[in-house]
Amino acid sequence: MAELPIEIVIPQLRSALAESGAAVLQAPPGAGKTTRAPLALLNEPWLAGKKIVMLEPRRLAARAAARHMARTLDQDVGGTVGYRVRMETRVGPATRIEVVTEGVLTRMLQGDPALEGVGLVIFDEFHERSLHADLGLALTLQSRSVLRDDLRVLVMSATLDGAPVAALLGDAPIVTSEGRMYPVEVRYLPARVEGWIEPAVARTVRQALESAEGDILVFLPGAAEIHRTEELLRAGDLPSGVRILPLYGNLPQPAQDEAIAPSRPGSRKVVLSTSIAETSLTIEGVRVVVDSGMMRVPRFSPRTGMTRLETATVTRASSEQRCGRAGRVAPGVCYRLWPEHAQAALVPHGTPEILDADLAPLALELAAWGVADPAELAWLDPPPAGAFSQARELLAELGALAPDGSITPHGRRMAGLPLHPRLAHMALRGMELGLGGLACDLAALLSDRDVLRRGDQPPESDLRLRLHALRELASGGRVRAPNVDHGRLRRVLAEAREWRRRLGVRGGEADHVDAAGLLVAFAYPDRIGQRRPGKPGRFLLRNGRGAALAGSDPLAQSPYIVAAELDGQGRESRVFLAAPVDQEDVERHFAEQIRTVTEVAWDAGARAVRPRRGSLLGSLVLRESAVTDADPGEIAAALLEGIASEGVGALPWSKGARQLQERIGFLHRHDPTWPDVSDSALAATLGDWLGPFVYGMTRLDDLHRLDVSEILLGMLGWERRTALEEQAPSHVTVPSGSNVPIDYSDPDAPVLAARLQELFGMTETPRIAGGRVPLTIHLLSPAHRPVQVTRDLASFWRTGYFDVRKDLKGRYPKHYWPDDPLQAQATARVRPRPG
């Protein structure tokens, strides 16, 4: 056997805890710290009459550690060593070591902040940085500083940097065990696996069965990959005596125990496991590890308020932990399903869960502890402010927090239930309404993965289908729902019965299944969804986000649903679990959260202002009616908003109004004291210049009554109206007597376009803007086509005219083309009138 050097450093550990009251123990996997350290410390003088509480990050590890310590003492669990995990307790009057997990320590502290009767709290596998471990340590340290200066704290880890933890514990001593493991040969693939990982895993397992000795531990991301790999292995011929054993958190306990237990003589086992077997759990006989390099991690999005599991690449620390499992009992082999050069590129450590988790449970625990600001406690990593604020907003919505931020009596009852605050609120409201049994069933269903398997096509989303399956199993009848995972359904039923026992629910209450939507709405009030018009299956959620069901899903046509599980991706999250809810139930039970709002708003579809009065629940309009007494000023403002959205081009512009706009724009270009009347400037100041003229109007069609030219002139005042005609006239009278309009579309070069014959005798180029700007003359042929452009008419007559005359005379011989244009009579005709 490999040496277990934790025994060598035990004296240092005893001394550190006796003198400093806290310590950090760093020891690698296989050093036996999880079981040997608590047992070695049990008889310390400072622990006389008190017990040890050890926190494990997983239920399976907690039970296994307790059993191993009990066997070491030649006792049964529940004697000197016991455990408390969610829904299961094995402790007795003589228990001195309690292995706890999943918030049990937090509940112990909430019930007894001084932890009377506890002399030592051990945080095992702290490098996993679970949310419960971080919270438990923060509360324990405050209890120790305020109430129990004699309480000892020991943090144990295999890979965590001990210095920050030691500093958090008040510069506690770090006791390090280097550890000795059997050598492990690491074998890599030449290239990354493309596509599905399971075929590569199955091939590698078969190779290991042929070329290596001992049991094989395979790391896969989740239960789905485990089952697919199991199918591939069983589909081929396996050597005689080889057993395939899955291992994951939701597996029934007997199956978990079978995977952990030593192989029978003459047989070998292949354990297909999630990262649950990475640390704090010993699987006897393993000499080969096959690492897929993948793991499942929860990701919480403050943007959507939802947590989803994502498949991610393992960290370097995790890969080393997994590899070490092959060297516990003898020299081993680790197969890594990635190339060797990729190992160095792995992220060194994972992200602490507190930085990337749903903080609603933590916020509720802190409120029950009497802390509103996490900064009052000591953290290795404090909770992110944004996620924590969002968590408190949810708690307030669930009635757990009062307006001043303190915990309410309802919130304290929620904190007393080992459920997520959403489900705790649902269970308590269900009890109040006489729907306790249904609430317990839903709490159990929503605490586990879906009991209906997801094959090529996702199952129907309706939670009532799962409830009926649960009730059929409870009654001993045939479960008729398709693709049922019977093992998971049995676990859910056992948990539902346990919740009924804890809450004191009597009877089956099977007739209330249709009330599921209301209860789920209590848990997920932010995910009450209203069907959008148009394509079936599209919903608007109360929180303003979109959600979608497959059009073929029976709930796709429901007016209202509550989404219990979504993927949180894209503009419309895909809904996996939901239940229909009646609008009347929503209005009755959420009345305090419904706002009555009178809104005068622009309706783009109708191109009109619609004064409406609505009952709003978040982003949902539950009821709406027309308003006949809306404020005229609000109507005018809404109409202006509509005009802004449509653009000022929606106004009844005439040709003259546009020319007037261009004339004023020309003067503004050359003298900024003139108003800016460009479309963009007008749109930005609609209320100033247009507001007084739209009172009494509600539709875009009403605007035809406006005279835009007069409104623009009204922006100038009388003095500038006169100046406008002088400096930017609309027309110029040319020698032929015609009034020719000026084109101001280019404010830098206004254009006068006139037939050449009409300008005979005009010696100088007309100028505007007080003589500062010459007009650009477009000289036109009799057919109104440009033949010359000039700003110097006198020069044209002297030089350019004669070449133009020659060309025009050939094309228009009947027209008048004099030799001297300055002395000739201008005409708008073919030739001047005789005379």
Tab-separated table of C-alpha atoms in Angstrom, residues 213-442:
chain	number	residue	atom	x	y	z
A	213	GLU	CA	-4.803	-4.320	-14.684
A	214	GLY	CA	-7.265	-3.309	-12.007
A	215	ASP	CA	-10.566	-1.485	-11.997
A	216	ILE	CA	-11.231	1.444	-14.316
A	217	LEU	CA	-12.663	4.798	-13.305
A	218	VAL	CA	-14.080	6.849	-16.201
A	219	PHE	CA	-14.878	10.549	-15.837
A	220	LEU	CA	-17.765	11.851	-17.963
A	221	PRO	CA	-19.689	15.154	-17.831
A	222	GLY	CA	-23.095	13.865	-16.773
A	223	ALA	CA	-25.636	11.087	-16.486
A	224	ALA	CA	-26.632	11.275	-20.170
A	225	GLU	CA	-23.066	10.656	-21.335
A	226	ILE	CA	-22.701	7.895	-18.740
A	227	HIS	CA	-25.746	6.035	-20.047
A	228	ARG	CA	-24.683	6.423	-23.695
A	229	THR	CA	-21.196	5.126	-22.908
A	230	GLU	CA	-22.682	2.234	-20.948
A	231	GLU	CA	-24.817	1.287	-23.957
A	232	LEU	CA	-21.768	1.348	-26.262
A	233	LEU	CA	-19.755	-0.857	-23.895
A	234	ARG	CA	-22.552	-3.363	-23.398
A	235	ALA	CA	-23.184	-3.509	-27.147
A	236	GLY	CA	-19.780	-5.187	-27.717
A	237	ASP	CA	-18.110	-8.184	-26.207
A	238	LEU	CA	-16.541	-7.431	-22.834
A	239	PRO	CA	-14.075	-9.706	-21.062
A	240	SER	CA	-15.623	-12.158	-18.655
A	241	GLY	CA	-16.244	-10.816	-15.167
A	242	VAL	CA	-16.304	-7.126	-16.151
A	243	ARG	CA	-19.144	-5.100	-14.637
A	244	ILE	CA	-20.218	-1.649	-15.859
A	245	LEU	CA	-21.333	0.544	-12.946
A	246	PRO	CA	-22.607	4.120	-13.242
A	247	LEU	CA	-21.982	6.651	-10.473
A	248	TYR	CA	-23.648	10.066	-10.215
A	249	GLY	CA	-25.391	12.150	-7.594
A	250	ASN	CA	-29.021	11.204	-8.323
A	251	LEU	CA	-28.339	7.490	-8.581
A	252	PRO	CA	-30.126	5.416	-5.928
A	253	GLN	CA	-27.962	4.832	-2.874
A	254	PRO	CA	-27.631	1.017	-3.331
A	255	ALA	CA	-26.282	1.581	-6.849
A	256	GLN	CA	-23.856	4.213	-5.533
A	257	ASP	CA	-22.665	1.840	-2.824
A	258	GLU	CA	-22.109	-0.913	-5.389
A	259	ALA	CA	-19.920	1.381	-7.517
A	260	ILE	CA	-17.795	2.372	-4.520
A	261	ALA	CA	-17.400	-1.110	-3.007
A	262	PRO	CA	-14.369	-3.288	-3.844
A	263	SER	CA	-14.707	-5.659	-6.785
A	264	ARG	CA	-15.508	-9.259	-6.042
A	265	PRO	CA	-12.596	-11.688	-6.373
A	266	GLY	CA	-11.984	-12.607	-10.000
A	267	SER	CA	-13.979	-9.679	-11.379
A	268	ARG	CA	-13.236	-6.173	-12.587
A	269	LYS	CA	-15.421	-3.110	-12.693
A	270	VAL	CA	-15.645	-0.088	-14.945
A	271	VAL	CA	-17.112	2.832	-12.985
A	272	LEU	CA	-18.623	5.502	-15.231
A	273	SER	CA	-18.700	8.584	-13.019
A	274	THR	CA	-19.268	12.297	-13.039
A	275	SER	CA	-16.832	14.577	-11.211
A	276	ILE	CA	-18.443	13.260	-7.997
A	277	ALA	CA	-15.558	10.743	-7.808
A	278	GLU	CA	-12.899	13.412	-8.328
A	279	THR	CA	-12.261	14.151	-4.640
A	280	SER	CA	-13.310	13.050	-1.151
A	281	LEU	CA	-14.545	9.702	-2.408
A	282	THR	CA	-12.491	6.503	-2.499
A	283	ILE	CA	-13.368	3.852	-5.077
A	284	GLU	CA	-11.529	0.722	-4.074
A	285	GLY	CA	-9.306	-1.083	-6.592
A	286	VAL	CA	-8.985	1.618	-9.242
A	287	ARG	CA	-5.702	1.475	-11.179
A	288	VAL	CA	-6.858	3.022	-14.468
A	289	VAL	CA	-8.453	6.395	-15.077
A	290	VAL	CA	-10.046	7.409	-18.365
A	291	ASP	CA	-10.641	11.167	-18.382
A	292	SER	CA	-12.970	12.604	-21.026
A	293	GLY	CA	-11.712	16.075	-20.089
A	294	MET	CA	-15.243	17.399	-19.680
A	295	MET	CA	-17.383	18.337	-16.699
A	296	ARG	CA	-20.812	19.829	-16.062
A	297	VAL	CA	-20.856	23.171	-14.243
A	298	PRO	CA	-23.776	25.399	-13.229
A	299	ARG	CA	-23.861	28.863	-14.756
A	300	PHE	CA	-26.139	31.529	-13.317
A	301	SER	CA	-27.065	34.505	-15.454
A	302	PRO	CA	-28.084	37.641	-13.534
A	303	ARG	CA	-29.485	38.887	-16.842
A	304	THR	CA	-32.044	36.088	-17.080
A	305	GLY	CA	-32.208	35.092	-13.409
A	306	MET	CA	-31.742	31.462	-14.371
A	307	THR	CA	-29.136	28.785	-13.754
A	308	ARG	CA	-28.320	26.184	-16.358
A	309	LEU	CA	-25.775	23.399	-16.532
A	310	GLU	CA	-23.085	23.823	-19.152
A	311	THR	CA	-20.546	21.307	-20.368
A	312	ALA	CA	-17.060	22.733	-19.931
A	313	THR	CA	-13.443	21.647	-20.235
A	314	VAL	CA	-11.885	20.478	-16.981
A	315	THR	CA	-9.411	22.675	-15.150
A	316	ARG	CA	-5.788	21.672	-14.733
A	317	ALA	CA	-6.362	21.052	-11.014
A	318	SER	CA	-9.314	18.754	-11.778
A	319	SER	CA	-7.314	16.819	-14.356
A	320	GLU	CA	-4.567	16.243	-11.785
A	321	GLN	CA	-7.103	15.171	-9.158
A	322	ARG	CA	-8.622	12.692	-11.589
A	323	CYS	CA	-5.244	11.373	-12.661
A	324	GLY	CA	-4.239	10.786	-9.021
A	325	ARG	CA	-7.126	8.351	-8.581
A	326	ALA	CA	-5.150	5.807	-10.608
A	327	GLY	CA	-2.237	5.745	-8.136
A	328	ARG	CA	-3.963	5.099	-4.852
A	329	VAL	CA	-3.248	1.371	-4.449
A	330	ALA	CA	-0.577	0.525	-7.047
A	331	PRO	CA	1.142	1.963	-10.138
A	332	GLY	CA	-1.541	3.067	-12.570
A	333	VAL	CA	-2.399	4.517	-15.956
A	334	CYS	CA	-4.359	7.661	-16.832
A	335	TYR	CA	-5.762	8.072	-20.335
A	336	ARG	CA	-6.483	11.704	-21.205
A	337	LEU	CA	-8.671	12.158	-24.259
A	338	TRP	CA	-6.855	15.261	-25.465
A	339	PRO	CA	-3.369	15.964	-26.886
A	340	GLU	CA	-0.453	16.546	-24.546
A	341	HIS	CA	0.133	20.130	-25.728
A	342	ALA	CA	-3.425	21.042	-24.628
A	343	GLN	CA	-2.711	20.168	-21.002
A	344	ALA	CA	-0.723	23.348	-20.348
A	345	ALA	CA	-3.526	25.441	-21.864
A	346	LEU	CA	-6.105	24.283	-19.311
A	347	VAL	CA	-7.375	26.878	-16.842
A	348	PRO	CA	-5.514	26.322	-13.551
A	349	HIS	CA	-8.547	26.358	-11.217
A	350	GLY	CA	-12.318	26.581	-11.427
A	351	THR	CA	-14.357	29.649	-10.523
A	352	PRO	CA	-15.656	29.682	-6.927
A	353	GLU	CA	-19.382	28.957	-7.002
A	354	ILE	CA	-20.159	32.136	-5.047
A	355	LEU	CA	-18.968	34.198	-8.023
A	356	ASP	CA	-21.140	32.402	-10.554
A	357	ALA	CA	-24.230	31.089	-8.773
A	358	ASP	CA	-27.821	31.918	-7.920
A	359	LEU	CA	-27.406	33.855	-4.676
A	360	ALA	CA	-31.045	33.737	-3.554
A	361	PRO	CA	-30.384	30.915	-1.029
A	362	LEU	CA	-27.340	32.746	0.325
A	363	ALA	CA	-29.229	36.059	0.566
A	364	LEU	CA	-32.048	34.369	2.495
A	365	GLU	CA	-29.618	32.715	4.898
A	366	LEU	CA	-27.851	36.033	5.515
A	367	ALA	CA	-31.187	37.771	6.115
A	368	ALA	CA	-32.105	35.065	8.634
A	369	TRP	CA	-28.680	35.568	10.230
A	370	GLY	CA	-29.457	39.280	10.521
A	371	VAL	CA	-27.061	40.485	7.840
A	372	ALA	CA	-28.203	42.667	4.952
A	373	ASP	CA	-24.736	43.604	3.723
A	374	PRO	CA	-22.353	40.688	3.019
A	375	ALA	CA	-19.440	43.004	3.849
A	376	GLU	CA	-20.283	42.439	7.545
A	377	LEU	CA	-18.832	38.926	7.221
A	378	ALA	CA	-15.380	37.627	6.314
A	379	TRP	CA	-15.241	35.968	2.874
A	380	LEU	CA	-12.527	34.440	0.776
A	381	ASP	CA	-14.467	35.902	-2.180
A	382	PRO	CA	-17.385	38.230	-1.365
A	383	PRO	CA	-20.674	37.718	-3.253
A	384	PRO	CA	-20.890	39.888	-6.411
A	385	ALA	CA	-22.947	42.996	-5.675
A	386	GLY	CA	-25.143	42.760	-8.779
A	387	ALA	CA	-26.135	39.125	-8.304
A	388	PHE	CA	-26.698	39.662	-4.584
A	389	SER	CA	-28.929	42.687	-5.219
A	390	GLN	CA	-30.961	40.699	-7.737
A	391	ALA	CA	-31.307	37.883	-5.213
A	392	ARG	CA	-32.712	40.260	-2.591
A	393	GLU	CA	-35.164	41.652	-5.140
A	394	LEU	CA	-36.446	38.125	-5.740
A	395	LEU	CA	-36.756	37.507	-1.986
A	396	ALA	CA	-38.743	40.713	-1.608
A	397	GLU	CA	-41.025	39.570	-4.427
A	398	LEU	CA	-41.504	36.248	-2.614
A	399	GLY	CA	-42.440	38.073	0.585
A	400	ALA	CA	-39.295	36.970	2.429
A	401	LEU	CA	-37.962	40.499	2.959
A	402	ALA	CA	-39.770	43.528	4.373
A	403	PRO	CA	-39.486	46.956	2.674
A	404	ASP	CA	-36.656	47.861	5.070
A	405	GLY	CA	-34.727	44.757	3.971
A	406	SER	CA	-35.204	42.752	7.163
A	407	ILE	CA	-36.456	39.183	7.055
A	408	THR	CA	-40.208	38.689	7.471
A	409	PRO	CA	-41.848	35.918	9.515
A	410	HIS	CA	-42.698	34.268	6.189
A	411	GLY	CA	-39.053	34.558	5.138
A	412	ARG	CA	-37.914	32.962	8.376
A	413	ARG	CA	-40.245	30.027	7.747
A	414	MET	CA	-38.812	29.764	4.226
A	415	ALA	CA	-35.271	29.708	5.622
A	416	GLY	CA	-36.269	26.829	7.901
A	417	LEU	CA	-36.976	24.587	4.927
A	418	PRO	CA	-34.014	22.954	3.122
A	419	LEU	CA	-35.370	24.091	-0.220
A	420	HIS	CA	-34.512	26.811	-2.678
A	421	PRO	CA	-36.369	29.979	-1.580
A	422	ARG	CA	-38.628	29.734	-4.609
A	423	LEU	CA	-39.777	26.235	-3.710
A	424	ALA	CA	-39.938	27.014	0.006
A	425	HIS	CA	-42.301	29.910	-0.723
A	426	MET	CA	-44.391	27.669	-2.973
A	427	ALA	CA	-44.636	24.965	-0.293
A	428	LEU	CA	-45.744	27.426	2.394
A	429	ARG	CA	-48.321	29.111	0.162
A	430	GLY	CA	-49.586	25.700	-0.896
A	431	MET	CA	-50.101	24.775	2.764
A	432	GLU	CA	-52.054	27.982	3.340
A	433	LEU	CA	-54.378	27.188	0.408
A	434	GLY	CA	-54.940	23.555	1.334
A	435	LEU	CA	-52.715	22.428	-1.541
A	436	GLY	CA	-49.855	21.161	0.587
A	437	GLY	CA	-49.699	17.700	-0.973
A	438	LEU	CA	-49.527	19.106	-4.478
A	439	ALA	CA	-46.886	21.607	-3.364
A	440	CYS	CA	-44.776	18.781	-1.908
A	441	ASP	CA	-45.048	16.806	-5.138
A	442	LEU	CA	-44.025	19.833	-7.188
